[in-house]
mmCIF file of C-alpha atoms in Angstrom:
data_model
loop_
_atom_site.group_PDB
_atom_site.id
_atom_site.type_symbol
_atom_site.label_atom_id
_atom_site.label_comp_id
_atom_site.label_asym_id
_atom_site.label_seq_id
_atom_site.Cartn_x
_atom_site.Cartn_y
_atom_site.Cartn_z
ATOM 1 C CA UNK C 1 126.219 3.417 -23.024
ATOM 2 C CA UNK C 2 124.747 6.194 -21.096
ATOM 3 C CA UNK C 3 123.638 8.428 -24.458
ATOM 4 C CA UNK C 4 122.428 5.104 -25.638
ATOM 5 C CA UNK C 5 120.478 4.222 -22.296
ATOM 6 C CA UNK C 6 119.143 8.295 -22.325
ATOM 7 C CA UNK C 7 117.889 8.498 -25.766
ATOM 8 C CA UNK C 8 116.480 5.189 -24.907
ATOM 9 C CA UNK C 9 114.134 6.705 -22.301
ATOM 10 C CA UNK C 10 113.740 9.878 -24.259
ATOM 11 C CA UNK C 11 111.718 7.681 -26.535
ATOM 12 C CA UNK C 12 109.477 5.642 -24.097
ATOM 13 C CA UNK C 13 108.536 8.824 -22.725
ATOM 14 C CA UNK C 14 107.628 9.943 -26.069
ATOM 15 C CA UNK C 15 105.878 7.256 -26.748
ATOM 16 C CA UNK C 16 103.792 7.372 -23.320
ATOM 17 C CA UNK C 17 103.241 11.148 -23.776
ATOM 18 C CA UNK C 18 101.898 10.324 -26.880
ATOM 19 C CA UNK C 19 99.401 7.940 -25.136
ATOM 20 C CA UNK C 20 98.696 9.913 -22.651
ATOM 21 C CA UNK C 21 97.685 12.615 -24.610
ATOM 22 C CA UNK C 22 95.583 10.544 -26.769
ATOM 23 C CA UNK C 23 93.539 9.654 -23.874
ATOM 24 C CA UNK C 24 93.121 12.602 -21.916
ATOM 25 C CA UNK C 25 92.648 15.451 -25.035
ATOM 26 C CA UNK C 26 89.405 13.379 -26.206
ATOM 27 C CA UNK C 27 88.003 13.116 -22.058
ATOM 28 C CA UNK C 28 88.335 16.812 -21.935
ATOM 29 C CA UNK C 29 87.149 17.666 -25.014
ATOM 30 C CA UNK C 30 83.926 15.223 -24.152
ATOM 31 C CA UNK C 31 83.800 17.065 -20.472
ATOM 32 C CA UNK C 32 83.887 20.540 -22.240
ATOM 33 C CA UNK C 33 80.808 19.185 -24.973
ATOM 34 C CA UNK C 34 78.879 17.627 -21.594
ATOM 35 C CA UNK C 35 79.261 21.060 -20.109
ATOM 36 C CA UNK C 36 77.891 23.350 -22.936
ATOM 37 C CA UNK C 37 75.314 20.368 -23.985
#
């Protein structure tokens, strides 16, 4: 039960890394384009 419950939250933080990334890559890549623009 606890390799289940472990790989369990191995994937929801996968899944919110994921997320996350997805929403803070494209904010700094539109801070770094404000900057040069």
């Amino acid at each position: 039960s606890l390799a289940q419950s472990g790989r369990i939250k191995n994937k929801i933080n996968d899944e919110q890394l994921k997320v996350i990334l997805k929403q803070v890559i494209p904010t700094k890549r539109e801070f770094n384009i404000r900057r040069k623009g």
